[in-house]
Amino acid sequence: MKLYIDSDPFLKYRPFYEQTQSSNIFLNHWHEVAASALFYLALMLVAPTINTFMFGENYTKITKKKLKINFDIHVVAMVQSVTSVILCIPMFFHPMLKENPVMGTYDFAAFVAAFTSGYFIWDLFYCCVLYFDLFGFQFLFHAVAALVVFLSTFYPFCAPIIPFFLIFELSTPFVNANWFFSKLPAGAVHDKLFVINGLLLISTFFFSRILWGLYAAVKVFVMCWKVKDEVPKIMIGYIFSLNVGLDILNIFWFSKMIRIAFKKFSPSKPVKPNKEELVTEKQTKKEQ
């Protein structure tokens, strides 16, 4: 029994399939990139209905437009992260990962690259451009870097290695759940569930994005350098640079998580009275 997938079930649905056979991998899969971007756009449109069903008045009574949009965006991000993890798992078992990890490719890898690229196209223009004030430069860099990395696999370049980086999404469902929990009223989520999700968030983020992320960046660079005469060196340079940039961003986000966790669970220090309060207290005692 094969644990991996070779074929792309949606390849045959490309418009004018018989007339547009090409050696260019992107041209063979462009329809999947477009369909993916449209899928996430459609999901964003139905996200309010999903949030209304899940959170009821905790969502419908939100008056701040940007907060509602953030709820909807996190629904899309949740679907994308779960889908990404499911799609990348069989890729770890494909023989191409060992046989030809840098210059090799196969239809299912191209499909995963197309589906992921479609998401980051949506993410780039909808979240990072339309609502830049909501997410800022960090998420803009993340979207651009990820989109460039996944589009590069159509060269072909590092297509079998896609799961090395798509597995980063292992932590994202817990990130999204934590965001939802934090926006709900006190008592809406059981404390134990909040803590368990927080522990899973921190552990999966650390192992998948920090430890594995740094290892994967170096591993991929070493793999690419072994075949540096077969691929433009500029590709090796910018892919490695973007991967390192994403690793630095992940370390920054992780440090913020740790600070928030310590702040949340550390015992609160007693507030010391200021000089004015001490003077008032002394005067009161004298009057008594």
C-alpha positions in Angstrom: 0.0 0.0 0.0 1.4 3.4 -1.0 1.4 6.1 1.6 2.0 8.8 -0.9 0.1 10.3 -3.8 1.5 10.8 -7.3 -1.4 12.2 -9.4 -3.3 15.4 -9.4 -7.0 14.8 -9.5 -7.8 18.3 -10.8 -5.3 18.5 -13.6 -7.7 17.3 -16.2 -10.1 20.2 -15.4 -7.8 22.8 -16.8 -9.6 24.8 -19.5 -8.8 23.4 -23.0 -6.9 20.5 -21.4 -6.1 18.7 -24.6 -5.1 21.8 -26.5 -2.9 23.3 -23.8 -0.5 20.5 -22.9 2.8 22.2 -21.9 6.2 21.5 -20.4 5.7 24.6 -18.3 4.5 23.3 -14.9 2.8 26.5 -13.9 0.8 26.7 -17.1 -0.4 23.1 -16.5 -1.6 24.1 -13.0 -2.6 27.8 -13.3 -6.3 26.9 -13.0 -5.7 25.4 -9.6 -4.0 28.6 -8.4 -6.9 30.6 -9.6 -9.5 28.2 -8.2 -7.8 28.2 -4.8 -7.7 32.0 -4.6 -11.5 32.0 -5.5 -12.2 29.3 -3.0 -10.7 31.3 -0.2 -12.5 34.4 -1.3 -15.8 32.5 -1.3 -14.9 31.1 2.1 -14.4 34.6 3.4 -17.9 35.5 2.1 -19.5 32.7 4.0 -17.3 33.1 7.1 -19.9 35.4 8.8 -22.5 32.7 8.6 -20.0 30.2 10.1 -19.1 32.6 12.9 -22.8 33.3 13.6 -23.4 29.6 13.9 -20.4 29.0 16.1 -20.4 32.1 18.4 -24.0 33.4 18.1 -24.4 36.8 19.8 -20.7 36.9 20.7 -20.2 37.5 17.0 -23.3 39.2 15.8 -23.3 41.9 18.4 -19.7 43.0 17.6 -19.9 46.7 16.5 -16.3 47.1 15.5 -16.0 46.3 11.8 -12.3 45.4 11.9 -12.9 42.9 14.7 -15.6 41.2 12.7 -13.3 41.0 9.7 -10.6 39.5 11.9 -13.1 36.8 13.1 -13.9 36.0 9.4 -10.2 36.0 8.4 -9.4 33.5 11.2 -12.0 31.1 9.9 -10.3 31.1 6.5 -6.9 30.7 8.1 -8.2 27.8 10.2 -9.4 26.0 7.1 -6.2 26.7 5.2 -4.0 25.4 8.1 -5.8 22.1 8.6 -6.0 21.5 4.8 -2.2 22.2 4.5 -1.3 19.7 7.1 -3.5 17.0 5.6 -2.1 17.7 2.1 1.6 17.7 3.1 1.6 14.5 5.2 1.6 12.0 2.2 4.4 14.1 0.6 6.8 13.1 3.4 6.5 9.5 2.1 7.1 10.2 -1.6 10.3 8.6 -3.0 11.1 11.8 -4.8 11.9 13.4 -1.5 15.0 11.2 -1.3 15.7 10.6 -5.0 15.6 14.1 -6.4 14.5 16.6 -3.7 15.7 19.8 -5.5 15.1 19.3 -9.2 12.4 16.7 -9.1 8.7 17.2 -9.3 5.4 15.3 -9.6 1.8 16.2 -10.3 0.5 16.0 -6.7 3.4 18.3 -5.5 2.4 20.8 -8.1 -1.2 20.6 -7.1 -0.2 21.3 -3.4 2.0 24.2 -4.5 -0.9 25.6 -6.6 -3.5 25.3 -3.9 -1.1 26.9 -1.3 -0.1 29.7 -3.7 -3.8 30.5 -4.3 -4.2 31.0 -0.5 -1.2 33.3 -0.3 -2.5 35.3 -3.2 -5.8 35.8 -1.4 -3.9 36.5 1.9 -1.6 39.0 0.2 -4.2 41.2 -1.4 -7.1 40.7 1.0 -5.4 40.7 4.4 -2.0 42.4 3.8 -3.0 45.1 1.3 -6.7 45.8 1.8 -6.3 45.6 5.6 -2.7 46.4 6.0 -3.5 48.6 9.1 -4.9 45.5 10.7 -2.0 43.2 10.2 1.0 45.3 9.4 4.4 44.6 7.8 5.1 41.3 9.6 2.1 39.6 7.8 2.9 41.4 4.5 6.4 39.9 4.6 5.1 36.5 5.5 2.6 36.5 2.7 5.1 37.7 0.0 7.9 35.4 1.2 5.6 32.3 1.3 4.1 33.1 -2.1 7.5 33.5 -3.7 8.8 30.2 -2.2 5.8 28.2 -3.3 5.6 29.7 -6.8 9.3 28.9 -7.2 8.5 25.2 -7.0 7.0 25.4 -10.5 10.5 26.0 -12.0 10.8 23.1 -10.8 12.8 23.9 -7.7 12.4 22.0 -4.4 8.9 20.8 -5.2 9.4 17.5 -3.3 10.6 19.5 -0.3 7.2 21.4 0.0 6.2 19.4 3.1 9.3 20.7 4.9 7.7 24.1 5.1 4.0 23.4 4.9 4.3 21.4 8.1 4.8 24.8 9.8 1.0 25.1 9.7 0.8 22.4 12.4 0.7 25.1 15.0 -1.8 27.4 13.2 -5.0 25.7 14.2 -4.0 26.3 17.9 -3.1 29.9 17.1 -6.5 30.5 15.6 -8.3 28.7 18.4 -6.4 30.8 21.0 -7.3 34.0 19.1 -11.0 33.0 19.1 -10.9 32.1 22.8 -9.3 35.4 23.7 -12.0 37.4 22.0 -14.9 35.6 23.8 -16.4 36.9 27.1 -14.9 35.6 30.3 -16.3 32.2 31.2 -17.3 31.3 27.6 -14.3 28.9 27.3 -13.4 26.6 30.2 -10.1 27.5 31.8 -8.7 23.9 31.3 -9.5 24.1 27.5 -7.8 27.5 27.3 -4.7 26.1 29.1 -4.5 22.9 27.1 -4.8 24.8 23.8 -2.1 27.2 25.0 0.3 24.4 25.8 -0.4 22.7 22.4 0.1 26.1 20.7 3.4 26.8 22.3 4.8 23.3 21.9 3.7 22.8 18.3 4.9 26.3 17.4 8.3 25.7 19.0 8.9 22.3 17.5 7.4 22.8 14.0 8.4 26.5 13.3 11.5 27.1 15.5 13.4 23.8 15.8 12.2 22.2 12.6 12.1 25.5 10.7 15.8 26.3 11.4 16.8 22.7 10.6 14.8 22.7 7.4 16.3 26.0 6.2 19.8 24.7 6.6 18.9 21.3 5.2 17.4 22.7 2.1 20.3 25.0 1.5 22.8 22.1 1.8 20.6 20.1 -0.6 20.5 22.9 -3.1 24.2 23.7 -2.9 25.0 20.1 -3.9 23.3 20.7 -7.3 24.3 24.4 -7.6 25.5 23.9 -11.2 22.0 22.7 -12.2 20.0 25.6 -10.9 20.4 29.4 -10.9 22.4 30.3 -7.9 20.2 33.4 -7.4 17.3 31.0 -6.6 19.3 29.3 -3.9 20.2 32.7 -2.5 16.7 34.2 -2.3 15.0 31.0 -1.2 17.5 30.6 1.7 17.2 34.3 2.6 13.4 34.2 2.6 13.4 31.0 4.7 15.8 32.6 7.2 13.6 35.7 7.3 10.5 33.6 8.0 12.5 31.8 10.8 13.4 35.1 12.4 9.8 36.2 12.1 8.7 33.0 13.8 11.2 33.5 16.6 9.8 37.0 17.1 6.3 35.7 17.3 7.3 32.9 19.6 9.0 35.4 22.0 5.7 37.4 22.1 3.8 34.2 22.9 6.1 33.4 25.8 5.9 36.9 27.2 2.1 36.8 27.1 2.0 33.4 28.7 4.3 34.5 31.6 2.2 37.6 32.1 -1.0 35.6 32.1 0.1 32.9 34.5 2.6 34.6 36.8 1.1 35.7 40.1 0.2 39.3 40.2 2.5 41.5 42.4 0.8 43.6 45.1 0.5 47.2 44.1 2.6 49.5 46.2 0.9 52.6 47.4 2.4 55.9 46.0 3.7 58.7 48.2 0.4 60.6 48.1 -1.6 57.6 49.3 0.9 57.1 52.2 0.6 60.8 53.3 -3.2 60.6 53.2 -3.1 57.4 55.2 -0.8 59.0 57.9 -3.1 62.0 58.1 -6.1 59.8 58.5 -4.5 57.9 61.4 -3.5 61.2 63.1 -7.1 62.5 62.9 -8.4 59.2 64.4 
